[in-house]
Amino acid sequence: PGAGRICSNGKDNDCSGVIDSKEDGDGDGFKGCADCNDYDPDVNPNAYDYPADMIDNDCDGQTDEVPPPCDIAGLNTNNAQHYTKAIDLCMGVQSSAFAKLASNSARAIKQSYGTYLKPKAGPNMVVLSTGVAAAKGQPGYKAPQQGQAFTNSAAYPKVSCKKSGNVYDYTEWKLTLKVPGNASAFSFLFNFMSSEYPEWVKSKYDDKFLAILDSKKFKGNISFDSKNQCISINSAFFTVCKGCKYGDKELLGTGYESGIGGGTGWLKTTSPVTPGETITLRFVIFDEGDHILDSVVLIDDFQWELGLAKGGPSTVRPGGS
C-alpha cells in the first residue's frame, strides 16, 4: 500500500487486489499502460488535450500541444464532412450528413454573410436556410421576403415547441459525435434571422431553428430562451431588428435589414454530456405555416467544454446582455 501503479511489471504494486496492467483505477474505460494516469478519469487516450493546464491529457507523450486547425480555407460546400470543420468541430466526429435537405442550395459554407456578419472562429461558418443560403451579392441570392418555395415537407419534430402550422422547406444536419473522455459539455454559437418579422409575429407563420440532442443527460431541443420558447421570431432573443433593442445595423447586406426582417444576433448554446459517450446532434431549420418568407441560421465555434457542467442546456447572449 502507498506504492503507485506500475503497469509494466505484471504486479499489483498498489495492493488493490488487481494486477496494475489490468486495472482501471479511475473508471475511465482505459486499463493499465493504455492510461498514463490511472488516478485521474480526465486523463486518457480519448481525452482532449486542453492547452493550458500543463497536463498530458490525451496520453500521447506531449503536454499542452495545440492541435492543427481543421477549419481551413478551401472547404467544399457540397461535402457534408467539411461542415463539421467549418464550425471548428475537429475532434470526436463519427458522422456528418444531411438527413433531409430542402435543396442543395439551402446549405452552404460561408466566409461572410452580409456586411458585418463574419465567422466567430476560423475562416468559415455554416449557413442553413429555408431558402437559398446566400446573402446579397453571393451566388444564388434571392430576397428572403420574396421567399424560395422548395417542394419538401416534414413531420413536426418531436420537441416541446409551440406548433402553429405545417412544416415546409425542412433541412436537417445530423452529427454523430464521440464525446472526449474529459469533456462534460459542449457549446456552439448561432445567429437566426427571419423575414417573417415583423408582419407575422404571434401568427401561424413561425419558422424555427432547433438543435436537437440525444444524449444520456438530455434528449430534446437545447436552444431556447428563458421561457423555454424555441428559436423563432417569437423568441425573447429576437431583438436585432429595426426599432428593436440592438437595431438592425448587424443585418446590413444580409437581406433581412431595413424592416424586411430581423434576427437574434449571435447566441451561445451549452449542453452537458457524459464523458466518452456517443451523442447525436441535429441542427434543423424549417418554414412553418407556409413555403415562403425565408429564414436562415449561421452556426460556428463548436467547442468541447472541460470542467464541471452545472444544470441542463442553456442559451445565452455572449456578454450577458
PDB file of C-alpha atoms in Angstrom:
ATOM      1  CA  PRO A   1       0.000   0.000   0.000  1.00  0.00           C
ATOM      2  CA  GLY A   2       1.143   3.525  -0.751  1.00  0.00           C
ATOM      3  CA  ALA A   3       3.013   2.450  -3.875  1.00  0.00           C
ATOM      4  CA  GLY A   4       1.812   3.806  -7.178  1.00  0.00           C
ATOM      5  CA  ARG A   5       0.627   1.639 -10.033  1.00  0.00           C
ATOM      6  CA  ILE A   6       3.310   0.316 -12.360  1.00  0.00           C
ATOM      7  CA  CYS A   7       1.579  -1.127 -15.387  1.00  0.00           C
ATOM      8  CA  SER A   8       4.600  -2.820 -16.952  1.00  0.00           C
ATOM      9  CA  ASN A   9       5.863  -5.340 -14.368  1.00  0.00           C
ATOM     10  CA  GLY A  10       2.869  -7.683 -14.057  1.00  0.00           C
ATOM     11  CA  LYS A  11       2.374  -6.989 -10.340  1.00  0.00           C
ATOM     12  CA  ASP A  12      -0.249  -5.486  -8.072  1.00  0.00           C
ATOM     13  CA  ASN A  13       2.048  -2.680  -6.920  1.00  0.00           C
ATOM     14  CA  ASP A  14      -0.626  -0.658  -5.118  1.00  0.00           C
ATOM     15  CA  CYS A  15      -2.129  -3.684  -3.316  1.00  0.00           C
ATOM     16  CA  SER A  16      -5.590  -3.052  -4.763  1.00  0.00           C
ATOM     17  CA  GLY A  17      -6.191  -6.729  -5.464  1.00  0.00           C
ATOM     18  CA  VAL A  18      -5.824  -6.269  -9.230  1.00  0.00           C
ATOM     19  CA  ILE A  19      -2.644  -6.535 -11.291  1.00  0.00           C
ATOM     20  CA  ASP A  20      -1.876  -2.976 -12.360  1.00  0.00           C
ATOM     21  CA  SER A  21      -1.784  -3.780 -16.089  1.00  0.00           C
ATOM     22  CA  LYS A  22      -5.424  -4.997 -15.861  1.00  0.00           C
ATOM     23  CA  GLU A  23      -6.743  -2.288 -13.564  1.00  0.00           C
ATOM     24  CA  ASP A  24      -8.906   0.675 -14.475  1.00  0.00           C
ATOM     25  CA  GLY A  25      -8.433   2.549 -11.243  1.00  0.00           C
ATOM     26  CA  ASP A  26     -10.157   5.764 -12.278  1.00  0.00           C
ATOM     27  CA  GLY A  27     -13.039   4.093 -14.135  1.00  0.00           C
ATOM     28  CA  ASP A  28     -12.488   5.913 -17.421  1.00  0.00           C
ATOM     29  CA  GLY A  29     -12.506   2.764 -19.562  1.00  0.00           C
ATOM     30  CA  PHE A  30      -8.730   2.544 -20.086  1.00  0.00           C
ATOM     31  CA  LYS A  31      -6.657  -0.080 -18.273  1.00  0.00           C
ATOM     32  CA  GLY A  32      -3.020  -0.316 -17.317  1.00  0.00           C
ATOM     33  CA  CYS A  33      -0.467   1.124 -19.712  1.00  0.00           C
ATOM     34  CA  ALA A  34      -3.198   2.460 -22.014  1.00  0.00           C
ATOM     35  CA  ASP A  35      -3.858   5.098 -19.344  1.00  0.00           C
ATOM     36  CA  CYS A  36      -0.912   7.359 -18.477  1.00  0.00           C
ATOM     37  CA  ASN A  37      -2.641   8.458 -15.237  1.00  0.00           C
ATOM     38  CA  ASP A  38      -4.973   5.800 -13.858  1.00  0.00           C
ATOM     39  CA  TYR A  39      -5.850   8.004 -10.904  1.00  0.00           C
ATOM     40  CA  ASP A  40      -7.486  10.755 -12.981  1.00  0.00           C
ATOM     41  CA  PRO A  41     -10.562   9.981 -15.151  1.00  0.00           C
ATOM     42  CA  ASP A  42      -9.937  13.151 -17.166  1.00  0.00           C
ATOM     43  CA  VAL A  43      -6.605  11.798 -18.423  1.00  0.00           C
ATOM     44  CA  ASN A  44      -6.776   9.024 -21.033  1.00  0.00           C
ATOM     45  CA  PRO A  45      -6.213   8.473 -24.773  1.00  0.00           C
ATOM     46  CA  ASN A  46      -9.778   9.642 -25.537  1.00  0.00           C
ATOM     47  CA  ALA A  47      -9.349  12.964 -23.741  1.00  0.00           C
ATOM     48  CA  TYR A  48      -8.992  16.403 -25.279  1.00  0.00           C
ATOM     49  CA  ASP A  49      -5.543  17.865 -24.575  1.00  0.00           C
ATOM     50  CA  TYR A  50      -6.526  21.169 -23.037  1.00  0.00           C
ATOM     51  CA  PRO A  51      -3.703  23.586 -23.962  1.00  0.00           C
ATOM     52  CA  ALA A  52      -3.382  25.450 -20.675  1.00  0.00           C
ATOM     53  CA  ASP A  53      -3.219  23.015 -17.757  1.00  0.00           C
ATOM     54  CA  MET A  54       0.339  21.604 -18.034  1.00  0.00           C
ATOM     55  CA  ILE A  55      -1.055  18.041 -18.240  1.00  0.00           C
ATOM     56  CA  ASP A  56      -0.708  15.416 -20.959  1.00  0.00           C
ATOM     57  CA  ASN A  57      -4.490  14.878 -21.037  1.00  0.00           C
ATOM     58  CA  ASP A  58      -4.532  12.539 -24.043  1.00  0.00           C
ATOM     59  CA  CYS A  59      -1.531  10.375 -23.076  1.00  0.00           C
ATOM     60  CA  ASP A  60       0.399  10.994 -26.274  1.00  0.00           C
ATOM     61  CA  GLY A  61       3.618  11.997 -24.514  1.00  0.00           C
ATOM     62  CA  GLN A  62       3.163  15.706 -25.212  1.00  0.00           C
ATOM     63  CA  THR A  63       1.854  18.380 -22.875  1.00  0.00           C
ATOM     64  CA  ASP A  64      -0.498  21.184 -23.905  1.00  0.00           C
ATOM     65  CA  GLU A  65       0.086  20.724 -27.620  1.00  0.00           C
ATOM     66  CA  VAL A  66      -2.152  22.833 -29.839  1.00  0.00           C
ATOM     67  CA  PRO A  67      -3.883  20.589 -32.400  1.00  0.00           C
ATOM     68  CA  PRO A  68      -3.744  21.655 -36.037  1.00  0.00           C
ATOM     69  CA  PRO A  69      -6.883  23.560 -37.048  1.00  0.00           C
ATOM     70  CA  CYS A  70      -9.480  21.788 -39.161  1.00  0.00           C
ATOM     71  CA  ASP A  71     -11.363  24.978 -40.052  1.00  0.00           C
ATOM     72  CA  ILE A  72      -9.203  25.968 -43.005  1.00  0.00           C
ATOM     73  CA  ALA A  73      -9.540  27.725 -46.331  1.00  0.00           C
ATOM     74  CA  GLY A  74     -10.874  25.733 -49.272  1.00  0.00           C
ATOM     75  CA  LEU A  75     -13.647  23.710 -47.591  1.00  0.00           C
ATOM     76  CA  ASN A  76     -16.211  22.301 -50.043  1.00  0.00           C
ATOM     77  CA  THR A  77     -19.806  23.406 -49.526  1.00  0.00           C
ATOM     78  CA  ASN A  78     -21.020  20.198 -51.203  1.00  0.00           C
ATOM     79  CA  ASN A  79     -19.097  17.884 -48.849  1.00  0.00           C
ATOM     80  CA  ALA A  80     -21.064  17.067 -45.670  1.00  0.00           C
ATOM     81  CA  GLN A  81     -17.838  16.092 -43.885  1.00  0.00           C
ATOM     82  CA  HIS A  82     -16.474  19.613 -44.335  1.00  0.00           C
ATOM     83  CA  TYR A  83     -19.364  21.187 -42.443  1.00  0.00           C
ATOM     84  CA  THR A  84     -18.035  19.983 -39.081  1.00  0.00           C
ATOM     85  CA  LYS A  85     -14.675  21.552 -39.907  1.00  0.00           C
ATOM     86  CA  ALA A  86     -16.383  24.824 -40.815  1.00  0.00           C
ATOM     87  CA  ILE A  87     -17.750  25.131 -37.260  1.00  0.00           C
ATOM     88  CA  ASP A  88     -14.359  24.197 -35.727  1.00  0.00           C
ATOM     89  CA  LEU A  89     -15.507  20.734 -34.638  1.00  0.00           C
ATOM     90  CA  CYS A  90     -12.269  18.818 -35.109  1.00  0.00           C
ATOM     91  CA  MET A  91     -12.438  16.003 -32.524  1.00  0.00           C
ATOM     92  CA  GLY A  92     -14.968  13.245 -31.953  1.00  0.00           C
ATOM     93  CA  VAL A  93     -16.808  13.347 -35.286  1.00  0.00           C
ATOM     94  CA  GLN A  94     -18.133   9.923 -36.243  1.00  0.00           C
ATOM     95  CA  SER A  95     -20.545  11.029 -38.964  1.00  0.00           C
ATOM     96  CA  SER A  96     -21.878  14.173 -40.605  1.00  0.00           C
ATOM     97  CA  ALA A  97     -24.807  14.002 -43.004  1.00  0.00           C
ATOM     98  CA  PHE A  98     -27.792  15.958 -44.207  1.00  0.00           C
ATOM     99  CA  ALA A  99     -30.664  13.714 -43.174  1.00  0.00           C
ATOM    100  CA  LYS A 100     -33.042  15.888 -45.175  1.00  0.00           C
ATOM    101  CA  LEU A 101     -32.445  18.858 -47.467  1.00  0.00           C
ATOM    102  CA  ALA A 102     -34.997  21.323 -48.826  1.00  0.00           C
ATOM    103  CA  SER A 103     -32.473  21.858 -51.624  1.00  0.00           C
ATOM    104  CA  ASN A 104     -28.710  21.680 -52.092  1.00  0.00           C
ATOM    105  CA  SER A 105     -28.817  25.482 -52.184  1.00  0.00           C
ATOM    106  CA  ALA A 106     -30.333  25.559 -48.657  1.00  0.00           C
ATOM    107  CA  ARG A 107     -26.910  24.830 -47.101  1.00  0.00           C
ATOM    108  CA  ALA A 108     -23.536  26.468 -47.523  1.00  0.00           C
ATOM    109  CA  ILE A 109     -20.115  27.041 -46.013  1.00  0.00           C
ATOM    110  CA  LYS A 110     -19.512  30.796 -45.998  1.00  0.00           C
ATOM    111  CA  GLN A 111     -16.750  33.223 -45.079  1.00  0.00           C
ATOM    112  CA  SER A 112     -19.201  36.115 -44.583  1.00  0.00           C
ATOM    113  CA  TYR A 113     -22.911  36.836 -44.561  1.00  0.00           C
ATOM    114  CA  GLY A 114     -23.739  40.432 -45.359  1.00  0.00           C
ATOM    115  CA  THR A 115     -21.533  43.377 -44.447  1.00  0.00           C
ATOM    116  CA  TYR A 116     -20.841  42.675 -40.777  1.00  0.00           C
ATOM    117  CA  LEU A 117     -21.543  39.014 -40.059  1.00  0.00           C
ATOM    118  CA  LYS A 118     -18.305  37.027 -40.169  1.00  0.00           C
ATOM    119  CA  PRO A 119     -17.242  33.652 -38.722  1.00  0.00           C
ATOM    120  CA  LYS A 120     -16.719  33.742 -34.958  1.00  0.00           C
ATOM    121  CA  ALA A 121     -13.795  31.304 -35.144  1.00  0.00           C
ATOM    122  CA  GLY A 122     -11.632  30.334 -38.105  1.00  0.00           C
ATOM    123  CA  PRO A 123     -12.286  31.395 -41.703  1.00  0.00           C
ATOM    124  CA  ASN A 124     -15.620  29.584 -42.193  1.00  0.00           C
ATOM    125  CA  MET A 125     -19.111  29.132 -40.760  1.00  0.00           C
ATOM    126  CA  VAL A 126     -22.144  27.046 -41.704  1.00  0.00           C
ATOM    127  CA  VAL A 127     -25.289  28.610 -43.179  1.00  0.00           C
ATOM    128  CA  LEU A 128     -28.621  26.748 -43.276  1.00  0.00           C
ATOM    129  CA  SER A 129     -31.758  28.294 -44.744  1.00  0.00           C
ATOM    130  CA  THR A 130     -35.381  27.643 -45.654  1.00  0.00           C
ATOM    131  CA  GLY A 131     -34.482  29.403 -48.899  1.00  0.00           C
ATOM    132  CA  VAL A 132     -31.121  29.930 -50.578  1.00  0.00           C
ATOM    133  CA  ALA A 133     -28.243  30.024 -48.086  1.00  0.00           C
ATOM    134  CA  ALA A 134     -26.767  33.214 -49.507  1.00  0.00           C
ATOM    135  CA  ALA A 135     -26.727  36.913 -48.617  1.00  0.00           C
ATOM    136  CA  LYS A 136     -26.886  39.851 -51.010  1.00  0.00           C
ATOM    137  CA  GLY A 137     -24.107  39.705 -53.557  1.00  0.00           C
ATOM    138  CA  GLN A 138     -23.492  35.983 -53.049  1.00  0.00           C
ATOM    139  CA  PRO A 139     -24.270  33.463 -55.806  1.00  0.00           C
ATOM    140  CA  GLY A 140     -27.899  32.327 -55.970  1.00  0.00           C
ATOM    141  CA  TYR A 141     -29.214  35.013 -53.606  1.00  0.00           C
ATOM    142  CA  LYS A 142     -32.969  35.519 -53.606  1.00  0.00           C
ATOM    143  CA  ALA A 143     -34.603  38.188 -51.459  1.00  0.00           C
ATOM    144  CA  PRO A 144     -35.880  36.372 -48.327  1.00  0.00           C
ATOM    145  CA  GLN A 145     -39.215  38.204 -48.191  1.00  0.00           C
ATOM    146  CA  GLN A 146     -39.957  37.023 -51.720  1.00  0.00           C
ATOM    147  CA  GLY A 147     -39.108  33.548 -50.482  1.00  0.00           C
ATOM    148  CA  GLN A 148     -37.912  30.370 -52.158  1.00  0.00           C
ATOM    149  CA  ALA A 149     -40.702  27.791 -52.156  1.00  0.00           C
ATOM    150  CA  PHE A 150     -38.967  24.404 -52.226  1.00  0.00           C
ATOM    151  CA  THR A 151     -41.071  21.282 -52.539  1.00  0.00           C
ATOM    152  CA  ASN A 152     -40.303  19.268 -49.420  1.00  0.00           C
ATOM    153  CA  SER A 153     -42.253  18.960 -46.201  1.00  0.00           C
ATOM    154  CA  ALA A 154     -41.748  17.005 -42.980  1.00  0.00           C
ATOM    155  CA  ALA A 155     -43.441  15.820 -39.821  1.00  0.00           C
ATOM    156  CA  TYR A 156     -43.187  18.301 -36.967  1.00  0.00           C
ATOM    157  CA  PRO A 157     -40.071  17.425 -34.909  1.00  0.00           C
ATOM    158  CA  LYS A 158     -40.747  15.791 -31.547  1.00  0.00           C
ATOM    159  CA  VAL A 159     -39.739  18.731 -29.383  1.00  0.00           C
ATOM    160  CA  SER A 160     -41.562  20.947 -26.903  1.00  0.00           C
ATOM    161  CA  CYS A 161     -42.095  23.877 -29.291  1.00  0.00           C
ATOM    162  CA  LYS A 162     -45.400  25.639 -29.741  1.00  0.00           C
ATOM    163  CA  LYS A 163     -46.713  24.232 -33.023  1.00  0.00           C
ATOM    164  CA  SER A 164     -48.658  26.707 -35.121  1.00  0.00           C
ATOM    165  CA  GLY A 165     -48.588  25.259 -38.639  1.00  0.00           C
ATOM    166  CA  ASN A 166     -47.273  22.637 -41.018  1.00  0.00           C
ATOM    167  CA  VAL A 167     -43.559  22.158 -41.703  1.00  0.00           C
ATOM    168  CA  TYR A 168     -42.103  23.030 -45.111  1.00  0.00           C
ATOM    169  CA  ASP A 169     -38.668  23.647 -46.647  1.00  0.00           C
ATOM    170  CA  TYR A 170     -37.090  21.428 -43.996  1.00  0.00           C
ATOM    171  CA  THR A 171     -33.319  20.967 -43.694  1.00  0.00           C
ATOM    172  CA  GLU A 172     -31.644  18.784 -41.070  1.00  0.00           C
ATOM    173  CA  TRP A 173     -27.901  18.406 -40.499  1.00  0.00           C
ATOM    174  CA  LYS A 174     -27.226  15.363 -38.313  1.00  0.00           C
ATOM    175  CA  LEU A 175     -23.982  14.740 -36.418  1.00  0.00           C
ATOM    176  CA  THR A 176     -22.898  11.643 -34.512  1.00  0.00           C
ATOM    177  CA  LEU A 177     -20.184  12.586 -32.036  1.00  0.00           C
ATOM    178  CA  LYS A 178     -17.954  10.724 -29.590  1.00  0.00           C
ATOM    179  CA  VAL A 179     -17.533  12.937 -26.536  1.00  0.00           C
ATOM    180  CA  PRO A 180     -13.873  13.289 -25.459  1.00  0.00           C
ATOM    181  CA  GLY A 181     -13.080  11.459 -22.223  1.00  0.00           C
ATOM    182  CA  ASN A 182     -12.617  14.674 -20.251  1.00  0.00           C
ATOM    183  CA  ALA A 183     -15.413  16.801 -21.757  1.00  0.00           C
ATOM    184  CA  SER A 184     -18.502  17.373 -19.644  1.00  0.00           C
ATOM    185  CA  ALA A 185     -20.304  19.715 -22.053  1.00  0.00           C
ATOM    186  CA  PHE A 186     -20.202  21.274 -25.496  1.00  0.00           C
ATOM    187  CA  SER A 187     -21.156  24.674 -26.847  1.00  0.00           C
ATOM    188  CA  PHE A 188     -21.737  26.383 -30.182  1.00  0.00           C
ATOM    189  CA  LEU A 189     -22.725  29.823 -31.473  1.00  0.00           C
ATOM    190  CA  PHE A 190     -25.660  30.544 -33.778  1.00  0.00           C
ATOM    191  CA  ASN A 191     -27.423  33.543 -35.308  1.00  0.00           C
ATOM    192  CA  PHE A 192     -31.027  33.169 -36.545  1.00  0.00           C
ATOM    193  CA  MET A 193     -32.712  35.614 -38.954  1.00  0.00           C
ATOM    194  CA  SER A 194     -36.189  35.603 -40.452  1.00  0.00           C
ATOM    195  CA  SER A 195     -38.201  37.675 -42.915  1.00  0.00           C
ATOM    196  CA  GLU A 196     -41.420  36.623 -41.118  1.00  0.00           C
ATOM    197  CA  TYR A 197     -40.711  39.574 -38.804  1.00  0.00           C
ATOM    198  CA  PRO A 198     -42.488  41.899 -38.097  1.00  0.00           C
ATOM    199  CA  GLU A 199     -45.709  41.176 -40.007  1.00  0.00           C
ATOM    200  CA  TRP A 200     -46.278  37.663 -38.736  1.00  0.00           C
ATOM    201  CA  VAL A 201     -45.363  37.836 -35.041  1.00  0.00           C
ATOM    202  CA  LYS A 202     -47.748  35.644 -32.985  1.00  0.00           C
ATOM    203  CA  SER A 203     -49.190  34.093 -36.124  1.00  0.00           C
ATOM    204  CA  LYS A 204     -49.035  30.600 -37.588  1.00  0.00           C
ATOM    205  CA  TYR A 205     -46.067  31.669 -39.732  1.00  0.00           C
ATOM    206  CA  ASP A 206     -43.372  30.888 -37.201  1.00  0.00           C
ATOM    207  CA  ASP A 207     -40.189  29.483 -38.800  1.00  0.00           C
ATOM    208  CA  LYS A 208     -37.966  27.607 -36.361  1.00  0.00           C
ATOM    209  CA  PHE A 209     -34.332  26.787 -35.685  1.00  0.00           C
ATOM    210  CA  LEU A 210     -33.786  23.745 -33.465  1.00  0.00           C
ATOM    211  CA  ALA A 211     -30.721  21.987 -32.057  1.00  0.00           C
ATOM    212  CA  ILE A 212     -31.940  18.536 -31.056  1.00  0.00           C
ATOM    213  CA  LEU A 213     -29.676  16.482 -28.789  1.00  0.00           C
ATOM    214  CA  ASP A 214     -29.875  12.789 -27.954  1.00  0.00           C
ATOM    215  CA  SER A 215     -27.513  12.047 -25.048  1.00  0.00           C
ATOM    216  CA  LYS A 216     -27.511  10.318 -21.696  1.00  0.00           C
ATOM    217  CA  LYS A 217     -28.149  13.578 -19.850  1.00  0.00           C
ATOM    218  CA  PHE A 218     -30.688  15.214 -22.159  1.00  0.00           C
ATOM    219  CA  LYS A 219     -32.972  14.404 -25.078  1.00  0.00           C
ATOM    220  CA  GLY A 220     -34.661  17.244 -26.939  1.00  0.00           C
ATOM    221  CA  ASN A 221     -34.160  20.782 -28.196  1.00  0.00           C
ATOM    222  CA  ILE A 222     -31.306  22.590 -26.432  1.00  0.00           C
ATOM    223  CA  SER A 223     -31.588  26.076 -28.000  1.00  0.00           C
ATOM    224  CA  PHE A 224     -34.381  28.075 -26.338  1.00  0.00           C
ATOM    225  CA  ASP A 225     -34.983  31.320 -24.450  1.00  0.00           C
ATOM    226  CA  SER A 226     -35.632  31.925 -20.740  1.00  0.00           C
ATOM    227  CA  LYS A 227     -39.306  30.993 -21.211  1.00  0.00           C
ATOM    228  CA  ASN A 228     -38.349  27.701 -22.916  1.00  0.00           C
ATOM    229  CA  GLN A 229     -39.567  29.046 -26.255  1.00  0.00           C
ATOM    230  CA  CYS A 230     -37.844  27.608 -29.324  1.00  0.00           C
ATOM    231  CA  ILE A 231     -35.860  29.984 -31.531  1.00  0.00           C
ATOM    232  CA  SER A 232     -38.186  31.894 -33.875  1.00  0.00           C
ATOM    233  CA  ILE A 233     -39.451  35.448 -34.399  1.00  0.00           C
ATOM    234  CA  ASN A 234     -41.464  34.965 -31.180  1.00  0.00           C
ATOM    235  CA  SER A 235     -38.433  34.147 -29.047  1.00  0.00           C
ATOM    236  CA  ALA A 236     -37.314  36.674 -26.448  1.00  0.00           C
ATOM    237  CA  PHE A 237     -33.893  36.635 -28.175  1.00  0.00           C
ATOM    238  CA  PHE A 238     -35.294  38.139 -31.409  1.00  0.00           C
ATOM    239  CA  THR A 239     -34.050  41.685 -30.708  1.00  0.00           C
ATOM    240  CA  VAL A 240     -31.815  42.565 -33.684  1.00  0.00           C
ATOM    241  CA  CYS A 241     -34.152  44.458 -35.996  1.00  0.00           C
ATOM    242  CA  LYS A 242     -35.320  47.922 -36.988  1.00  0.00           C
ATOM    243  CA  GLY A 243     -36.673  49.589 -33.858  1.00  0.00           C
ATOM    244  CA  CYS A 244     -35.519  46.715 -31.612  1.00  0.00           C
ATOM    245  CA  LYS A 245     -33.088  46.777 -28.683  1.00  0.00           C
ATOM    246  CA  TYR A 246     -29.978  46.157 -30.795  1.00  0.00           C
ATOM    247  CA  GLY A 247     -31.086  47.854 -34.012  1.00  0.00           C
ATOM    248  CA  ASP A 248     -30.512  46.342 -37.449  1.00  0.00           C
ATOM    249  CA  LYS A 249     -27.001  47.538 -38.371  1.00  0.00           C
ATOM    250  CA  GLU A 250     -25.654  43.980 -37.972  1.00  0.00           C
ATOM    251  CA  LEU A 251     -28.125  42.841 -40.650  1.00  0.00           C
ATOM    252  CA  LEU A 252     -26.794  45.178 -43.340  1.00  0.00           C
ATOM    253  CA  GLY A 253     -26.261  43.315 -46.603  1.00  0.00           C
ATOM    254  CA  THR A 254     -27.972  40.128 -45.423  1.00  0.00           C
ATOM    255  CA  GLY A 255     -31.383  40.807 -46.985  1.00  0.00           C
ATOM    256  CA  TYR A 256     -33.020  40.912 -43.553  1.00  0.00           C
ATOM    257  CA  GLU A 257     -32.378  44.611 -42.833  1.00  0.00           C
ATOM    258  CA  SER A 258     -34.423  47.825 -43.132  1.00  0.00           C
ATOM    259  CA  GLY A 259     -37.636  46.388 -41.731  1.00  0.00           C
ATOM    260  CA  ILE A 260     -37.656  43.403 -44.106  1.00  0.00           C
ATOM    261  CA  GLY A 261     -36.896  41.047 -41.218  1.00  0.00           C
ATOM    262  CA  GLY A 262     -34.762  40.722 -38.123  1.00  0.00           C
ATOM    263  CA  GLY A 263     -32.648  38.356 -36.087  1.00  0.00           C
ATOM    264  CA  THR A 264     -31.307  37.199 -32.753  1.00  0.00           C
ATOM    265  CA  GLY A 265     -27.680  38.220 -33.110  1.00  0.00           C
ATOM    266  CA  TRP A 266     -25.054  35.712 -32.043  1.00  0.00           C
ATOM    267  CA  LEU A 267     -26.182  33.406 -29.206  1.00  0.00           C
ATOM    268  CA  LYS A 268     -24.369  30.605 -27.372  1.00  0.00           C
ATOM    269  CA  THR A 269     -25.941  27.254 -26.537  1.00  0.00           C
ATOM    270  CA  THR A 270     -24.237  24.986 -23.978  1.00  0.00           C
ATOM    271  CA  SER A 271     -25.338  21.483 -23.022  1.00  0.00           C
ATOM    272  CA  PRO A 272     -23.917  18.925 -20.563  1.00  0.00           C
ATOM    273  CA  VAL A 273     -22.871  15.496 -21.796  1.00  0.00           C
ATOM    274  CA  THR A 274     -21.264  12.405 -20.302  1.00  0.00           C
ATOM    275  CA  PRO A 275     -17.522  11.978 -20.977  1.00  0.00           C
ATOM    276  CA  GLY A 276     -16.885   9.210 -23.504  1.00  0.00           C
ATOM    277  CA  GLU A 277     -20.498   8.751 -24.621  1.00  0.00           C
ATOM    278  CA  THR A 278     -21.733   8.844 -28.212  1.00  0.00           C
ATOM    279  CA  ILE A 279     -24.334  11.522 -28.916  1.00  0.00           C
ATOM    280  CA  THR A 280     -26.354  12.732 -31.869  1.00  0.00           C
ATOM    281  CA  LEU A 281     -26.899  16.420 -32.535  1.00  0.00           C
ATOM    282  CA  ARG A 282     -29.345  17.598 -35.201  1.00  0.00           C
ATOM    283  CA  PHE A 283     -29.409  21.173 -36.484  1.00  0.00           C
ATOM    284  CA  VAL A 284     -32.842  21.813 -38.013  1.00  0.00           C
ATOM    285  CA  ILE A 285     -34.439  24.786 -39.780  1.00  0.00           C
ATOM    286  CA  PHE A 286     -37.847  24.950 -41.454  1.00  0.00           C
ATOM    287  CA  ASP A 287     -40.656  27.183 -42.667  1.00  0.00           C
ATOM    288  CA  GLU A 288     -43.751  26.874 -40.508  1.00  0.00           C
ATOM    289  CA  GLY A 289     -47.207  27.594 -41.877  1.00  0.00           C
ATOM    290  CA  ASP A 290     -46.166  28.263 -45.497  1.00  0.00           C
ATOM    291  CA  HIS A 291     -43.408  27.778 -48.075  1.00  0.00           C
ATOM    292  CA  ILE A 292     -42.465  31.430 -48.454  1.00  0.00           C
ATOM    293  CA  LEU A 293     -40.802  34.205 -46.419  1.00  0.00           C
ATOM    294  CA  ASP A 294     -37.435  32.645 -45.705  1.00  0.00           C
ATOM    295  CA  SER A 295     -35.301  32.252 -42.587  1.00  0.00           C
ATOM    296  CA  VAL A 296     -31.613  31.464 -42.087  1.00  0.00           C
ATOM    297  CA  VAL A 297     -29.233  30.390 -39.326  1.00  0.00           C
ATOM    298  CA  LEU A 298     -25.466  30.820 -39.073  1.00  0.00           C
ATOM    299  CA  ILE A 299     -23.599  28.233 -36.944  1.00  0.00           C
ATOM    300  CA  ASP A 300     -19.979  28.416 -35.768  1.00  0.00           C
ATOM    301  CA  ASP A 301     -17.402  27.964 -32.991  1.00  0.00           C
ATOM    302  CA  PHE A 302     -18.285  24.499 -31.662  1.00  0.00           C
ATOM    303  CA  GLN A 303     -16.249  23.717 -28.530  1.00  0.00           C
ATOM    304  CA  TRP A 304     -15.898  20.780 -26.198  1.00  0.00           C
ATOM    305  CA  GLU A 305     -16.102  22.172 -22.682  1.00  0.00           C
ATOM    306  CA  LEU A 306     -13.948  20.851 -19.834  1.00  0.00           C
ATOM    307  CA  GLY A 307     -14.667  21.085 -16.126  1.00  0.00           C
ATOM    308  CA  LEU A 308     -17.866  20.530 -14.181  1.00  0.00           C
ATOM    309  CA  ALA A 309     -21.075  21.255 -16.099  1.00  0.00           C
ATOM    310  CA  LYS A 310     -23.915  22.573 -13.954  1.00  0.00           C
ATOM    311  CA  GLY A 311     -27.607  22.221 -14.723  1.00  0.00           C
ATOM    312  CA  GLY A 312     -29.142  21.444 -18.091  1.00  0.00           C
ATOM    313  CA  PRO A 313     -28.901  23.035 -21.542  1.00  0.00           C
ATOM    314  CA  SER A 314     -28.895  26.824 -21.778  1.00  0.00           C
ATOM    315  CA  THR A 315     -28.735  29.545 -24.393  1.00  0.00           C
ATOM    316  CA  VAL A 316     -27.362  32.985 -23.597  1.00  0.00           C
ATOM    317  CA  ARG A 317     -26.225  36.089 -25.385  1.00  0.00           C
ATOM    318  CA  PRO A 318     -22.406  36.274 -25.077  1.00  0.00           C
ATOM    319  CA  GLY A 319     -21.615  39.100 -22.687  1.00  0.00           C
ATOM    320  CA  GLY A 320     -24.829  38.557 -20.768  1.00  0.00           C
ATOM    321  CA  SER A 321     -26.790  41.420 -22.316  1.00  0.00           C
TER     322      SER A 321
END
